[in-house]
PDB file of C-alpha atoms in Angstrom:
ATOM      1  CA  MET A  30     252.920  63.596 305.284  1.00 86.00           C
ATOM      2  CA  PRO A  31     256.756  64.367 304.830  1.00 94.00           C
ATOM      3  CA  ASP A  32     257.971  65.035 301.561  1.00 95.00           C
ATOM      4  CA  ALA A  33     261.781  65.519 299.900  1.00 95.00           C
ATOM      5  CA  GLU A  34     261.813  69.513 301.195  1.00 96.00           C
ATOM      6  CA  ASP A  35     261.513  67.629 304.805  1.00 97.00           C
ATOM      7  CA  VAL A  36     264.062  65.452 304.183  1.00 98.00           C
ATOM      8  CA  ARG A  37     266.620  68.190 302.814  1.00 97.00           C
ATOM      9  CA  ARG A  38     265.907  70.031 306.056  1.00 97.00           C
ATOM     10  CA  ILE A  39     265.828  67.639 308.553  1.00 97.00           C
ATOM     11  CA  ALA A  40     269.187  65.978 307.390  1.00 98.00           C
ATOM     12  CA  LEU A  41     270.754  69.191 306.765  1.00 97.00           C
ATOM     13  CA  SER A  42     270.007  70.297 310.377  1.00 96.00           C
ATOM     14  CA  LEU A  43     272.018  67.281 311.683  1.00 97.00           C
ATOM     15  CA  PRO A  44     275.475  68.299 312.784  1.00 96.00           C
ATOM     16  CA  ASP A  45     278.334  68.472 310.044  1.00 97.00           C
ATOM     17  CA  THR A  46     275.984  67.362 307.188  1.00 97.00           C
ATOM     18  CA  THR A  47     275.877  68.436 303.820  1.00 98.00           C
ATOM     19  CA  GLU A  48     274.393  67.678 300.776  1.00 98.00           C
ATOM     20  CA  LYS A  49     275.940  65.971 297.634  1.00 97.00           C
ATOM     21  CA  ILE A  50     274.677  65.427 294.001  1.00 96.00           C
ATOM     22  CA  ALA A  51     275.435  61.760 293.235  1.00 96.00           C
ATOM     23  CA  TRP A  52     274.462  58.985 290.634  1.00 93.00           C
ATOM     24  CA  SER A  53     272.029  62.075 289.922  1.00 94.00           C
ATOM     25  CA  MET A  54     270.267  62.500 292.941  1.00 95.00           C
ATOM     26  CA  PRO A  55     270.571  64.392 296.339  1.00 97.00           C
ATOM     27  CA  THR A  56     273.016  62.551 298.862  1.00 98.00           C
ATOM     28  CA  PHE A  57     273.383  63.381 302.532  1.00 98.00           C
ATOM     29  CA  ARG A  58     276.679  62.902 304.262  1.00 98.00           C
ATOM     30  CA  VAL A  59     277.856  63.408 307.994  1.00 98.00           C
ATOM     31  CA  ALA A  60     281.940  64.623 307.827  1.00 95.00           C
ATOM     32  CA  GLY A  61     281.663  63.165 304.169  1.00 95.00           C
ATOM     33  CA  LYS A  62     280.200  59.719 304.701  1.00 97.00           C
ATOM     34  CA  MET A  63     276.915  59.136 303.066  1.00 98.00           C
ATOM     35  CA  PHE A  64     273.749  58.352 305.455  1.00 98.00           C
ATOM     36  CA  ALA A  65     270.798  59.133 303.206  1.00 98.00           C
ATOM     37  CA  THR A  66     269.528  59.211 299.555  1.00 97.00           C
ATOM     38  CA  LEU A  67     266.748  60.743 298.266  1.00 97.00           C
ATOM     39  CA  PRO A  68     266.229  58.251 294.933  1.00 92.00           C
ATOM     40  CA  GLU A  69     264.537  58.693 291.361  1.00 81.00           C
ATOM     41  CA  ASP A  70     261.008  60.710 292.208  1.00 89.00           C
ATOM     42  CA  GLU A  71     262.075  61.817 295.634  1.00 93.00           C
ATOM     43  CA  THR A  72     258.820  60.004 297.143  1.00 95.00           C
ATOM     44  CA  SER A  73     261.374  57.439 299.207  1.00 96.00           C
ATOM     45  CA  ILE A  74     264.618  57.729 300.914  1.00 98.00           C
ATOM     46  CA  ALA A  75     267.443  55.016 301.580  1.00 98.00           C
ATOM     47  CA  VAL A  76     269.173  54.918 304.692  1.00 98.00           C
ATOM     48  CA  ARG A  77     272.140  53.124 306.637  1.00 98.00           C
ATOM     49  CA  CYS A  78     270.020  50.204 308.472  1.00 96.00           C
ATOM     50  CA  PRO A  79     272.202  46.981 309.760  1.00 95.00           C
ATOM     51  CA  LYS A  80     271.250  44.015 307.642  1.00 92.00           C
ATOM     52  CA  GLU A  81     269.518  42.063 310.250  1.00 90.00           C
ATOM     53  CA  GLU A  82     267.178  44.959 311.467  1.00 94.00           C
ATOM     54  CA  ARG A  83     266.224  45.849 307.597  1.00 95.00           C
ATOM     55  CA  ASP A  84     265.300  42.501 306.728  1.00 94.00           C
ATOM     56  CA  GLU A  85     263.225  42.721 309.652  1.00 95.00           C
ATOM     57  CA  LEU A  86     261.684  45.792 308.991  1.00 95.00           C
ATOM     58  CA  ALA A  87     260.835  45.036 305.646  1.00 96.00           C
ATOM     59  CA  LEU A  88     259.380  41.702 306.546  1.00 96.00           C
ATOM     60  CA  ALA A  89     257.492  43.760 309.518  1.00 97.00           C
ATOM     61  CA  GLU A  90     256.116  46.669 307.804  1.00 97.00           C
ATOM     62  CA  PRO A  91     256.500  46.361 303.904  1.00 97.00           C
ATOM     63  CA  GLY A  92     254.463  48.972 303.254  1.00 97.00           C
ATOM     64  CA  LYS A  93     256.800  51.539 304.749  1.00 97.00           C
ATOM     65  CA  PHE A  94     260.302  49.824 304.212  1.00 97.00           C
ATOM     66  CA  TRP A  95     261.767  47.732 301.409  1.00 96.00           C
ATOM     67  CA  ILE A  96     264.993  46.479 300.080  1.00 96.00           C
ATOM     68  CA  ALA A  97     265.879  47.987 296.368  1.00 94.00           C
ATOM     69  CA  ASP A  98     267.454  45.010 294.378  1.00 94.00           C
ATOM     70  CA  HIS A  99     271.183  47.012 294.112  1.00 92.00           C
ATOM     71  CA  GLU A 100     271.112  47.773 297.473  1.00 91.00           C
ATOM     72  CA  ALA A 101     270.695  44.034 298.824  1.00 93.00           C
ATOM     73  CA  GLN A 102     274.522  43.450 299.629  1.00 95.00           C
ATOM     74  CA  PHE A 103     274.952  46.354 301.656  1.00 95.00           C
ATOM     75  CA  ALA A 104     273.191  47.762 305.037  1.00 96.00           C
ATOM     76  CA  TRP A 105     270.799  50.045 303.549  1.00 97.00           C
ATOM     77  CA  VAL A 106     266.802  50.130 303.440  1.00 97.00           C
ATOM     78  CA  ARG A 107     264.477  52.452 301.541  1.00 97.00           C
ATOM     79  CA  VAL A 108     261.731  54.523 303.439  1.00 98.00           C
ATOM     80  CA  ARG A 109     258.206  55.473 301.768  1.00 97.00           C
ATOM     81  CA  LEU A 110     257.533  59.174 302.828  1.00 97.00           C
ATOM     82  CA  THR A 111     254.002  58.710 302.535  1.00 96.00           C
ATOM     83  CA  ALA A 112     254.250  55.735 304.852  1.00 97.00           C
ATOM     84  CA  LEU A 113     255.757  57.651 307.629  1.00 97.00           C
ATOM     85  CA  GLU A 114     253.413  59.262 310.330  1.00 94.00           C
ATOM     86  CA  ASP A 115     254.848  62.303 310.306  1.00 96.00           C
ATOM     87  CA  GLU A 116     258.246  64.684 311.094  1.00 95.00           C
ATOM     88  CA  ASP A 117     258.959  63.372 314.201  1.00 95.00           C
ATOM     89  CA  GLU A 118     259.294  59.875 312.405  1.00 96.00           C
ATOM     90  CA  LEU A 119     261.134  61.146 309.600  1.00 97.00           C
ATOM     91  CA  ARG A 120     263.946  62.829 312.121  1.00 96.00           C
ATOM     92  CA  ASP A 121     264.376  59.660 313.943  1.00 95.00           C
ATOM     93  CA  VAL A 122     265.153  57.413 310.668  1.00 96.00           C
ATOM     94  CA  LEU A 123     267.513  60.011 309.322  1.00 97.00           C
ATOM     95  CA  ALA A 124     268.939  60.256 312.977  1.00 96.00           C
ATOM     96  CA  ASP A 125     269.471  56.372 313.387  1.00 95.00           C
ATOM     97  CA  SER A 126     271.286  56.357 309.867  1.00 97.00           C
ATOM     98  CA  TRP A 127     273.212  59.545 311.010  1.00 97.00           C
ATOM     99  CA  ARG A 128     274.441  57.972 314.018  1.00 95.00           C
ATOM    100  CA  GLN A 129     275.453  54.987 311.835  1.00 95.00           C
ATOM    101  CA  ALA A 130     277.658  57.127 309.516  1.00 96.00           C
ATOM    102  CA  ALA A 131     279.080  59.658 311.920  1.00 96.00           C
ATOM    103  CA  PRO A 132     282.286  59.661 313.467  1.00 95.00           C
ATOM    104  CA  ALA A 133     282.823  59.242 317.264  1.00 92.00           C
ATOM    105  CA  ARG A 134     283.684  62.902 317.814  1.00 94.00           C
ATOM    106  CA  LEU A 135     280.647  63.682 316.768  1.00 94.00           C
ATOM    107  CA  LEU A 136     278.583  61.066 318.429  1.00 92.00           C
ATOM    108  CA  GLU A 137     280.144  62.054 321.594  1.00 90.00           C
ATOM    109  CA  ALA A 138     279.771  65.575 320.960  1.00 92.00           C
ATOM    110  CA  TYR A 139     276.258  65.085 320.256  1.00 91.00           C
ATOM    111  CA  PRO A 140     275.079  62.009 322.763  1.00 85.00           C
ATOM    112  CA  ARG A 141     271.576  62.475 322.677  1.00 81.00           C
ATOM    113  CA  LEU A 142     270.606  63.328 319.202  1.00 81.00           C
ATOM    114  CA  GLY A 143     267.938  61.793 317.388  1.00 57.00           C
ATOM    115  CA  LEU A 144     267.255  59.152 321.339  1.00 59.00           C
ATOM    116  CA  PRO A 145     263.623  59.597 322.408  1.00 50.00           C
ATOM    117  CA  PRO A 146     263.672  62.105 325.231  1.00 51.00           C
ATOM    118  CA  GLN A 147     263.929  60.130 328.878  1.00 50.00           C
ATOM    119  CA  GLY A 148     260.863  60.301 330.844  1.00 44.00           C
TER     120      GLY A 148
END
């Protein structure tokens, strides 16, 4: 089961990503734009997610995804680390959030980042 150190290692392995403490917690940013946080006790992460998808995820898998009250108006979702299957699922979640925050130049430079391998 992934933990906070796995989040940090995987997030920082993504191109042009930095870690910065904000609101007394670690945040991860691509080209200065936040795409993930490790809130409170570091047992979950908050990641970017379009509101329509976020609501569907929270309804479909409430043990894994939920919407924090103070983030409800934003396109973010919380993910329980203990509910993730493995590091690959964590990597997929972080890469998806990274893609939503990354500037076009990085998306063009890394078009396959975080996408499933083509069979």
